[in-house]
Coordinates of N, CA, C and O in Angstrom, one line a residue:
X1 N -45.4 -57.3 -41.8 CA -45.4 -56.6 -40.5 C -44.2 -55.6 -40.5 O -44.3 -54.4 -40.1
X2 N -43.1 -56.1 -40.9 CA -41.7 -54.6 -41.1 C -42.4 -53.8 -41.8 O -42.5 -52.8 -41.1
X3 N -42.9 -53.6 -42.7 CA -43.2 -52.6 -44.0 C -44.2 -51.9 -42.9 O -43.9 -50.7 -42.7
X4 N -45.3 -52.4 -42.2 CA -46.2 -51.6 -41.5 C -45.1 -50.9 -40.2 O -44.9 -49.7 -39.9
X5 N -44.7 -51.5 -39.9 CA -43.7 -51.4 -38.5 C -43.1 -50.2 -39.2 O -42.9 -49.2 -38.5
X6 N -42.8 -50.0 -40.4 CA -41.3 -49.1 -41.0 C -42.7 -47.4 -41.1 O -42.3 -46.2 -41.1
X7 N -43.5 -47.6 -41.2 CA -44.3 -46.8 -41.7 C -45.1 -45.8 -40.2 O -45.5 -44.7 -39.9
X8 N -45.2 -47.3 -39.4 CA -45.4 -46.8 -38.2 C -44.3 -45.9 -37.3 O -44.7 -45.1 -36.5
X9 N -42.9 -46.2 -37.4 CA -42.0 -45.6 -37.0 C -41.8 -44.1 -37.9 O -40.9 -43.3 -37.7
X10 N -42.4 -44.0 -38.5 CA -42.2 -42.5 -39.0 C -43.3 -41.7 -38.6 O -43.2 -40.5 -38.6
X11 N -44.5 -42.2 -38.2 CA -45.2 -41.2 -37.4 C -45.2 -41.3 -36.3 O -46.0 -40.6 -35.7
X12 N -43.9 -42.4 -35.2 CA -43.7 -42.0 -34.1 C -42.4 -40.7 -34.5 O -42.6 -39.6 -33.9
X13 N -41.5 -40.7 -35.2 CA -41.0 -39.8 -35.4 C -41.2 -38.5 -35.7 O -40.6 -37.5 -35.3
X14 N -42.4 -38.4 -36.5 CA -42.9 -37.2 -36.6 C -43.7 -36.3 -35.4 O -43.8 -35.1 -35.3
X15 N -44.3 -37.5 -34.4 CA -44.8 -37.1 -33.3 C -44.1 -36.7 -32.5 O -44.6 -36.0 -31.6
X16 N -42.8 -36.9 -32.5 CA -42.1 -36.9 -31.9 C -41.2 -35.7 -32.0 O -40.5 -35.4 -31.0
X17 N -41.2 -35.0 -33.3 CA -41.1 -33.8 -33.6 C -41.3 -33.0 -33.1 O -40.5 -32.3 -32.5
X18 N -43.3 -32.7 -33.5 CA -44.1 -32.3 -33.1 C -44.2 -32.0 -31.7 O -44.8 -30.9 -31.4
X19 N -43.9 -32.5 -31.0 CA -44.0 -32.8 -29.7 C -44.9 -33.0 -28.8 O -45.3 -32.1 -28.0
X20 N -45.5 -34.5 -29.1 CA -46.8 -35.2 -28.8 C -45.8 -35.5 -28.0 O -44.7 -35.1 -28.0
X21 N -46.7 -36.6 -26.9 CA -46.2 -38.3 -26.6 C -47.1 -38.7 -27.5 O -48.1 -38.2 -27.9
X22 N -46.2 -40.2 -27.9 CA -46.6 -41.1 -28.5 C -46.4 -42.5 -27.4 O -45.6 -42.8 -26.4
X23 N -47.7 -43.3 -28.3 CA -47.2 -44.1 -28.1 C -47.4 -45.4 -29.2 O -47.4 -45.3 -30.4
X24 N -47.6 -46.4 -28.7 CA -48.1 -47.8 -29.8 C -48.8 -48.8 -29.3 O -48.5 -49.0 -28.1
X25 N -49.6 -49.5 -29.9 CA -50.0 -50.6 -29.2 C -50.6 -51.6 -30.6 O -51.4 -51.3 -31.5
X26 N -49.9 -52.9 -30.5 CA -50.3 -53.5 -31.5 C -51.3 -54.7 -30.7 O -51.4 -55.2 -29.6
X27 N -52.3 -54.9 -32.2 CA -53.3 -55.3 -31.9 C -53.7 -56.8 -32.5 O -53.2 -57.1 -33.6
X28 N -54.6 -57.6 -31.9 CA -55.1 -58.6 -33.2 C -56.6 -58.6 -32.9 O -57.4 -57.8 -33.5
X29 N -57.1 -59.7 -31.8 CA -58.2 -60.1 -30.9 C -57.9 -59.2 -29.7 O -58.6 -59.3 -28.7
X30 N -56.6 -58.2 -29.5 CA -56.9 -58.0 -28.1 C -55.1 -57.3 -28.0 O -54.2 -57.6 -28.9
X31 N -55.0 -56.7 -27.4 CA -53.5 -55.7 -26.9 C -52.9 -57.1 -27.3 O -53.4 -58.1 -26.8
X32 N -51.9 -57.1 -28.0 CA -50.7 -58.2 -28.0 C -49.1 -57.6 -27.5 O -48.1 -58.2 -27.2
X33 N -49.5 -56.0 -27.7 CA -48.2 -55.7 -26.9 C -48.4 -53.8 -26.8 O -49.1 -53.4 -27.7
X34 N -48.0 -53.2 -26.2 CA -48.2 -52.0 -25.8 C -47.0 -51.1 -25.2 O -46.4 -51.5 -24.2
X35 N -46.5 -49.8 -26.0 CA -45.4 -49.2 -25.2 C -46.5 -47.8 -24.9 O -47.1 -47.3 -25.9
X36 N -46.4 -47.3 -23.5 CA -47.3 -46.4 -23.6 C -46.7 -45.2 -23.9 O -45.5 -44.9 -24.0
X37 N -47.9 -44.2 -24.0 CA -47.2 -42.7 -24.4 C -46.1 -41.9 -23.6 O -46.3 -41.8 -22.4
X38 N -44.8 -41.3 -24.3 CA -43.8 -41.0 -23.8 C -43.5 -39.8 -25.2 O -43.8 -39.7 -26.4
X39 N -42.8 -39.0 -24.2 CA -42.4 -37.8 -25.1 C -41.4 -38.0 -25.9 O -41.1 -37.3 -26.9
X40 N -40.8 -39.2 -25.5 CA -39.2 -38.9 -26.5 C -39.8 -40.3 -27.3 O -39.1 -40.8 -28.2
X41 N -40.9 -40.8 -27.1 CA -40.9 -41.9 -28.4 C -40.2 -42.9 -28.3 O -40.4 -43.7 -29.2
X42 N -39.3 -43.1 -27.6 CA -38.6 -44.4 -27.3 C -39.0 -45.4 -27.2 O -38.7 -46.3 -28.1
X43 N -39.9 -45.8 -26.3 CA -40.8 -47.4 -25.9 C -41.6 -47.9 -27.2 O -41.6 -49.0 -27.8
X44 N -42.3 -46.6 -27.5 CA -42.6 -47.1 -28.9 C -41.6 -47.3 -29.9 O -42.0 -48.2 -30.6
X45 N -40.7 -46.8 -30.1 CA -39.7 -47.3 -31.2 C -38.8 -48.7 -31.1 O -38.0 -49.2 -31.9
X46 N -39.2 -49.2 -29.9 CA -38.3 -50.3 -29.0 C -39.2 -51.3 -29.5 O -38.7 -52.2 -30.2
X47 N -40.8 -51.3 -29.3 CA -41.7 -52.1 -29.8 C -41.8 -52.3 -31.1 O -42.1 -53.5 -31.6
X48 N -41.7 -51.3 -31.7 CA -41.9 -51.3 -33.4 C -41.0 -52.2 -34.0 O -41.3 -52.9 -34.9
X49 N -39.2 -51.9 -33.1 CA -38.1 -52.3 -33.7 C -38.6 -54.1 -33.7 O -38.2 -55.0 -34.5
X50 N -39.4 -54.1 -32.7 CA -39.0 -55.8 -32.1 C -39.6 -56.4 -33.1 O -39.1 -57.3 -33.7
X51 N -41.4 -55.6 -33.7 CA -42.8 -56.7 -34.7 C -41.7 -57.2 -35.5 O -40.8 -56.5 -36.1
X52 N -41.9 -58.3 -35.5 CA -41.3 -59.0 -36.7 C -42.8 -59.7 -37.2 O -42.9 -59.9 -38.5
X53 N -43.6 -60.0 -36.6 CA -44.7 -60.9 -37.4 C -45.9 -60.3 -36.9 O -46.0 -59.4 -36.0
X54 N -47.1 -61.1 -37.6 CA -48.5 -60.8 -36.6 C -49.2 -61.6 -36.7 O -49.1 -62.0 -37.9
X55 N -50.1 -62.4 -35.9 CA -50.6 -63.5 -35.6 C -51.8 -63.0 -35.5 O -52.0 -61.8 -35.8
X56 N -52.8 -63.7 -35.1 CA -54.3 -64.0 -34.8 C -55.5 -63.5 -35.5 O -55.2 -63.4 -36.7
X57 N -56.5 -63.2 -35.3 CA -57.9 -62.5 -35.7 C -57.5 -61.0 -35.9 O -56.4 -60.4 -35.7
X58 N -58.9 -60.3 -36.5 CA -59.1 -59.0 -35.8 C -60.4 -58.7 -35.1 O -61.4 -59.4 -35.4
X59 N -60.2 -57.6 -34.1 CA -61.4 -57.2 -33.6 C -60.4 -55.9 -32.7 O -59.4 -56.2 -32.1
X60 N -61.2 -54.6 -32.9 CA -61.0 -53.6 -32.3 C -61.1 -53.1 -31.1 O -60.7 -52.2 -30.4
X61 N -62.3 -54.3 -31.1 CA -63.1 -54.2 -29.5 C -62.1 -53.7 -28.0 O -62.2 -52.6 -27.4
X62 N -61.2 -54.9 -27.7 CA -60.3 -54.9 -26.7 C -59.5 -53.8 -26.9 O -59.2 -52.8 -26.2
X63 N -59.0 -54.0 -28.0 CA -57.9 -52.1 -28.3 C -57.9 -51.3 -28.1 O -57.2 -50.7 -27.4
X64 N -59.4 -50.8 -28.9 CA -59.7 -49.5 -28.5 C -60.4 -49.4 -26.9 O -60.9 -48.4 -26.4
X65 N -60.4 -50.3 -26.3 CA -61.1 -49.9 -25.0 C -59.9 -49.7 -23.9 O -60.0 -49.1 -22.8
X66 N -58.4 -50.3 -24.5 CA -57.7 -49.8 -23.4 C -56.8 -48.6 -23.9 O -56.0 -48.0 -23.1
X67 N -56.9 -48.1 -25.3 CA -56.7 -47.4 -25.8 C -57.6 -45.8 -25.5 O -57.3 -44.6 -25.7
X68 N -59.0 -46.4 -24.8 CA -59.5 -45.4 -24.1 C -59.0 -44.6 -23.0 O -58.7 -43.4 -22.8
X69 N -58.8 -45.9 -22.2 CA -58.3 -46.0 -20.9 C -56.9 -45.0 -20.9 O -56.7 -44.1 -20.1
X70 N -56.2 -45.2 -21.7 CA -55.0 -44.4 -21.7 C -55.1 -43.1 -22.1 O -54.3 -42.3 -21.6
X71 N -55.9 -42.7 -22.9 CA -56.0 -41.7 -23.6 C -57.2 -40.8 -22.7 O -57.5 -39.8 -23.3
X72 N -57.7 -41.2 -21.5 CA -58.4 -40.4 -20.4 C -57.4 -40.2 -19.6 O -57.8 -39.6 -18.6
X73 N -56.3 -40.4 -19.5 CA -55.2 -39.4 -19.0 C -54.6 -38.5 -18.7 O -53.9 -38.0 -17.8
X74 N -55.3 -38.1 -20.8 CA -54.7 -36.8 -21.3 C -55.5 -35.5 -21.5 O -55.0 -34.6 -22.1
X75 N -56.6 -35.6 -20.9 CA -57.8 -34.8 -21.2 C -57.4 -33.9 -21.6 O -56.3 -33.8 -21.1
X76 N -57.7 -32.8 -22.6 CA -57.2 -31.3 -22.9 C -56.3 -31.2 -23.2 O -55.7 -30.2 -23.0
X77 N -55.5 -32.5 -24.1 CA -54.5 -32.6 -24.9 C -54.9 -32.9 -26.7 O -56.1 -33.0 -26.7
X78 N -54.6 -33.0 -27.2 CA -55.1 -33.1 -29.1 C -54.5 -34.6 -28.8 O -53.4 -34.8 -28.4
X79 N -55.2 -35.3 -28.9 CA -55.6 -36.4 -28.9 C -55.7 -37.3 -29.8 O -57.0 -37.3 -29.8
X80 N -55.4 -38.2 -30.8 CA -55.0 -39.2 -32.1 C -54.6 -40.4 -31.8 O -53.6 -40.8 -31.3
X81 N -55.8 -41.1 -32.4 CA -55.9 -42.6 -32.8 C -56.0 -43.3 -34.3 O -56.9 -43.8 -34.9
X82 N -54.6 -43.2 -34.3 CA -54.0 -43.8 -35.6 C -54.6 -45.3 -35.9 O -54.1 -46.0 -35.0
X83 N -55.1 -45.9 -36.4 CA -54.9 -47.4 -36.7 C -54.7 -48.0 -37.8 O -54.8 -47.3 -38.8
X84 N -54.5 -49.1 -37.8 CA -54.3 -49.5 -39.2 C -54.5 -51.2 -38.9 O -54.2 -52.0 -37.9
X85 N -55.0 -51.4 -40.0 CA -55.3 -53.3 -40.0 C -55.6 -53.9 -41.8 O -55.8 -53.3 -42.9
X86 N -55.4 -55.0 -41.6 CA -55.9 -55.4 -43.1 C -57.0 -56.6 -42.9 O -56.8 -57.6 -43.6
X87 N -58.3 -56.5 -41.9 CA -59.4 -57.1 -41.7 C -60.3 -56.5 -41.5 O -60.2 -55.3 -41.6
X88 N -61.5 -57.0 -40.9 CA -62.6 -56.4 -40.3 C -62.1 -55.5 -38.4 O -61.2 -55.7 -37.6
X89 N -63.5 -54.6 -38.4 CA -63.6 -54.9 -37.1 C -63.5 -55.4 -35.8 O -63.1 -54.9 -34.7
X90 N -64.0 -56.7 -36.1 CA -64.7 -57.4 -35.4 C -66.1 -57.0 -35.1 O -66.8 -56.2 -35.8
X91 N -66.7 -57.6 -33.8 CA -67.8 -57.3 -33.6 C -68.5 -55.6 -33.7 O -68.6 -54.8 -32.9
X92 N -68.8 -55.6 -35.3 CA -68.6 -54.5 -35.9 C -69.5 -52.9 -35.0 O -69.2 -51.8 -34.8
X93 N -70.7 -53.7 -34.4 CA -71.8 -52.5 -33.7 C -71.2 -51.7 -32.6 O -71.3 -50.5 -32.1
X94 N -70.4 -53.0 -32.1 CA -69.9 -52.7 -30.7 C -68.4 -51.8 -30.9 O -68.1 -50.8 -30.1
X95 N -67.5 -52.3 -32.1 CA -66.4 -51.4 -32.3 C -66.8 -49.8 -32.5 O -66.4 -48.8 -31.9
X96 N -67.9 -49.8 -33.7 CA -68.7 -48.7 -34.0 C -69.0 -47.8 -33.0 O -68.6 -46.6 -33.0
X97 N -70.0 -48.9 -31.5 CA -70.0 -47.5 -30.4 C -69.2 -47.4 -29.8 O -69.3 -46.5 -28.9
X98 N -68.0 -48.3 -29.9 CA -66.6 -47.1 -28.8 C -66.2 -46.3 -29.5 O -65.5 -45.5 -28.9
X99 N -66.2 -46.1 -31.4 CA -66.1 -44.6 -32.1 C -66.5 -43.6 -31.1 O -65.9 -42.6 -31.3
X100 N -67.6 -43.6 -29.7 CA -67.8 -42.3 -29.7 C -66.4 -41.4 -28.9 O -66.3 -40.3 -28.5
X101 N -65.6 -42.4 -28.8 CA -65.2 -41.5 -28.2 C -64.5 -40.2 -28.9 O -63.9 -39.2 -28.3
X102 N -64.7 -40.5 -30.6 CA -64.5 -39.1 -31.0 C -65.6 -37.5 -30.6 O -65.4 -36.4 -30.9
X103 N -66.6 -38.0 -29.8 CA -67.3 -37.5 -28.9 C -66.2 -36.5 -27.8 O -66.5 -35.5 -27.3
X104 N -65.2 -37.1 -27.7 CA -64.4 -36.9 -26.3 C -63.3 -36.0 -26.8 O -62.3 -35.7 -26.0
X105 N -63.4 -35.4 -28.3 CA -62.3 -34.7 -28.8 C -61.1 -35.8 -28.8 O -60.1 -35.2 -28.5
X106 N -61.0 -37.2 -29.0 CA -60.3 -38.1 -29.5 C -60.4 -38.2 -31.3 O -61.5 -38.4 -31.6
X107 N -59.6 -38.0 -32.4 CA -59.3 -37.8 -33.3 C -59.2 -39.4 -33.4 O -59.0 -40.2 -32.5
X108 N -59.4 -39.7 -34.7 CA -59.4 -41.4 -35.2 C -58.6 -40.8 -37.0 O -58.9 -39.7 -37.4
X109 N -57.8 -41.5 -37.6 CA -57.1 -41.4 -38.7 C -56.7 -43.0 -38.9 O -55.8 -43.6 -38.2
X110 N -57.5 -43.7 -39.9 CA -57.5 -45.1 -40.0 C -56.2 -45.3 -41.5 O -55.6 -44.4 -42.2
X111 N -56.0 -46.7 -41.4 CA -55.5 -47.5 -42.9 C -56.0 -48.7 -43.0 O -56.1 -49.2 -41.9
X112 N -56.2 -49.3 -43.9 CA -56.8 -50.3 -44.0 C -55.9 -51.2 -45.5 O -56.2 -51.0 -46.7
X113 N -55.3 -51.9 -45.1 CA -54.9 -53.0 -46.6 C -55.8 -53.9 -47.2 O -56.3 -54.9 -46.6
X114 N -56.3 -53.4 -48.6 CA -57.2 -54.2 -49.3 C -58.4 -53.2 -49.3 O -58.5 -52.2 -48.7
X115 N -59.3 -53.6 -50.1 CA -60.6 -53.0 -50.4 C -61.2 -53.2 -49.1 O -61.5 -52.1 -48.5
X116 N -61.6 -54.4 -48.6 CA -62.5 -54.2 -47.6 C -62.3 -54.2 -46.3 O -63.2 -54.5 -45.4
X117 N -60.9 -53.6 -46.0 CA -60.7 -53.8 -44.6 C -60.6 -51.7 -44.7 O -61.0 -50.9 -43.9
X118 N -60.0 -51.5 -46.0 CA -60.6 -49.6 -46.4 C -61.8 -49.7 -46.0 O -61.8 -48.9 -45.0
X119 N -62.7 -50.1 -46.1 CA -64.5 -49.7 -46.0 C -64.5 -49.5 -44.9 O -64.9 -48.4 -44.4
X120 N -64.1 -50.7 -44.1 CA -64.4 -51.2 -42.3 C -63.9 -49.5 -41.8 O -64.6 -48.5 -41.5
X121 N -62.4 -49.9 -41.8 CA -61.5 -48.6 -41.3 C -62.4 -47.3 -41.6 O -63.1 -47.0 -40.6
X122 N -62.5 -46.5 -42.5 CA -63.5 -45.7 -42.9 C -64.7 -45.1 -42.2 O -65.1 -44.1 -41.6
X123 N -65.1 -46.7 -42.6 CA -66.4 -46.4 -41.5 C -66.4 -46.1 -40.0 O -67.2 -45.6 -39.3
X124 N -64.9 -46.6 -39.4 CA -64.9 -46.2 -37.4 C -64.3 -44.5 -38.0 O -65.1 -43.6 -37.8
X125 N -63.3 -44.3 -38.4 CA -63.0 -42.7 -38.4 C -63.5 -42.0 -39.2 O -62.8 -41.0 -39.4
X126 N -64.7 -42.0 -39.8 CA -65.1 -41.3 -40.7 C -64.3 -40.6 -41.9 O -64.4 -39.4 -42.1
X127 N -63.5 -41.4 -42.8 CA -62.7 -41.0 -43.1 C -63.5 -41.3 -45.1 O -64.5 -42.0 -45.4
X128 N -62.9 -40.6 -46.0 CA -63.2 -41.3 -46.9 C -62.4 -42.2 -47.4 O -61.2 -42.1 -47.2
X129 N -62.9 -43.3 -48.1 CA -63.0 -45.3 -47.9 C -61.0 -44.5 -49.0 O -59.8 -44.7 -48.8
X130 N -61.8 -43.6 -50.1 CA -59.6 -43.9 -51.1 C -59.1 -43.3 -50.0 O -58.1 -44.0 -50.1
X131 N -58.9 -42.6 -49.1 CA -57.7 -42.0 -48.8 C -57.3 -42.7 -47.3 O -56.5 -42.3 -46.4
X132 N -58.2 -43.9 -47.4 CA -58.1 -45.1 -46.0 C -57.4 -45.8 -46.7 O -56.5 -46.4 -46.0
X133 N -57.4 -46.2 -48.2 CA -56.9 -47.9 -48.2 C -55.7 -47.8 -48.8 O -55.5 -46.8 -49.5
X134 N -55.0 -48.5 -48.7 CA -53.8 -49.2 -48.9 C -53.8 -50.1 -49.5 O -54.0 -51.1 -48.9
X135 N -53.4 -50.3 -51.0 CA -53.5 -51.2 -52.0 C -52.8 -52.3 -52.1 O -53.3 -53.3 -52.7
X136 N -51.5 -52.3 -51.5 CA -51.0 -53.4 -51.3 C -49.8 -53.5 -50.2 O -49.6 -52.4 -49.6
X137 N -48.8 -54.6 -49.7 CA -47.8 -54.3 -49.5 C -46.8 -53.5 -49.7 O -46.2 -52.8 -48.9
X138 N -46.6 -53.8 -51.1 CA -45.3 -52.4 -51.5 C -45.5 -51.1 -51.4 O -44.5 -50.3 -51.6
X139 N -47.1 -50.6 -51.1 CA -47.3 -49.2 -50.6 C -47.3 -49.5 -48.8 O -46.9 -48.6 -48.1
X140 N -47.5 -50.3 -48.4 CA -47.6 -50.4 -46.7 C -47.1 -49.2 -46.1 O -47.8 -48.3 -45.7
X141 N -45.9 -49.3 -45.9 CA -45.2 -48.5 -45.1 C -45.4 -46.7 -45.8 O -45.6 -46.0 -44.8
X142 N -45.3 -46.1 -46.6 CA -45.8 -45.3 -47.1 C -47.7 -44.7 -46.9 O -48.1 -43.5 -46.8
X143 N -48.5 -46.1 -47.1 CA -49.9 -45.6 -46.6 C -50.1 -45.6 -45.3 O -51.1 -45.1 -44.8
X144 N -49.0 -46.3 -44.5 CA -49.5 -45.9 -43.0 C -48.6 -44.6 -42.9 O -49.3 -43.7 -42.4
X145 N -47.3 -44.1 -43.1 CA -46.6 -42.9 -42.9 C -47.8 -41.9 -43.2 O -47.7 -41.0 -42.4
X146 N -48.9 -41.7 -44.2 CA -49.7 -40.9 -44.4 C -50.4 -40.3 -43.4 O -50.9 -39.2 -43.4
X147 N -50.4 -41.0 -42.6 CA -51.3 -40.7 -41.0 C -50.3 -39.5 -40.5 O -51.0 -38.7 -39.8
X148 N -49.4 -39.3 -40.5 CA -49.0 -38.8 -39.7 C -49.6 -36.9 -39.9 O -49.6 -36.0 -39.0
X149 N -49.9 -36.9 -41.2 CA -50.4 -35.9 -41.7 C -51.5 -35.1 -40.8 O -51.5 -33.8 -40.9
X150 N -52.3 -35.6 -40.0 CA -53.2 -35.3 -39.3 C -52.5 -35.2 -37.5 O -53.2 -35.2 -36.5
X151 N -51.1 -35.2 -37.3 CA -50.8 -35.2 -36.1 C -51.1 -32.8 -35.7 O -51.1 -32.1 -34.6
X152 N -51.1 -32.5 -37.0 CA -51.4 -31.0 -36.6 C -52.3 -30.8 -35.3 O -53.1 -31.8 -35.3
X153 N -52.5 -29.9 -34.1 CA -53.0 -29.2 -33.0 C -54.3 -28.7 -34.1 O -54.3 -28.5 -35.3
X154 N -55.2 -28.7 -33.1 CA -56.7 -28.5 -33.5 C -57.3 -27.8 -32.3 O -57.3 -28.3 -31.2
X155 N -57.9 -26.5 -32.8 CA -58.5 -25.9 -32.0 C -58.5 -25.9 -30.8 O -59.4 -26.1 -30.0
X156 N -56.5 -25.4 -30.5 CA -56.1 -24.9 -29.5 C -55.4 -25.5 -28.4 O -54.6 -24.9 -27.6
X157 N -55.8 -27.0 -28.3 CA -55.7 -27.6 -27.4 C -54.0 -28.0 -27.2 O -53.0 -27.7 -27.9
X158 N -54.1 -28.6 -26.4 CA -52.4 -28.7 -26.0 C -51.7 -29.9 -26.5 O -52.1 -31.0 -26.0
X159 N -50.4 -29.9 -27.5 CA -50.1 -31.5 -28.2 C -50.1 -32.1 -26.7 O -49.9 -31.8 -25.6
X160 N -50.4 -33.3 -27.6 CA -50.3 -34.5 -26.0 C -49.5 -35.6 -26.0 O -49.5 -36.3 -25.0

């Protein structure tokens, strides 16, 4: 969890650059803890500092739905949903159709640790499966910093 945590704090920093709000929300079966989007990146960097561990299942289901929720705030802002996990989906059809909200000009940029939690991830952002996965620990924090690559403005819209 540090290694992912250390990797995730560099693309609050880079958003932060950039000058998004960011924010964070860690996940298992369900929001386990949430700092919401802020310009200076703080709440999230307060949260990140705290993961020390991570506990339970996965399933994307509950995440991404209040990760909806927040992210209909921002309408007509460039919009990015980072994730990263080293499991399944969960209830894989149902994660699949809240993908649409890349419908909604919501951007998805996955990681995935291991071969088959690459495939899963992949498959919600449409991403290709090598440049999703993450081979092991000692790349962790490095294959999630990759994300941040995609925080660039897209056709115009306003960072958010």
């Amino acid at each position: 969890m540090r290694e992912a945590a250390r990797g995730a704090m560099r693309i609050v920093d880079e958003a932060v650059e950039a000058r998004y709000r960011v924010g964070v929300l860690l996940w298992n079966t369900d929001v386990a803890a949430l700092a919401e989007p802020t310009q200076d990146g703080e709440t999230a960097r307060r949260l990140l500092d705290a993961a020390t561990s991570a506990n339970g299942g996965t399933s994307l289901l509950r995440p991404l739905e209040r990760c909806h929720q927040i992210l209909d705030q921002f309408k007509g802002h460039d919009r990015l949903v980072a994730i990263f996990g080293d499991g399944g989906l969960g209830p894989r059809e149902r994660v699949l159709a809240k993908a649409q909200m890349k419908a909604e000009d919501i951007r998805f940029v996955t990681r995935g640790l291991g071969s088959t939690a690459a495939q899963e991830f992949a498959e919600l952002s449409g991403e290709e499966q090598p440049s999703v996965a993450v081979n092991g620990v000692d790349d962790l924090a490095e294959g999630i910093a990759t994300m941040a690559a995609s925080l660039r403005s897209v056709n115009g819209t306003q960072r958010g």
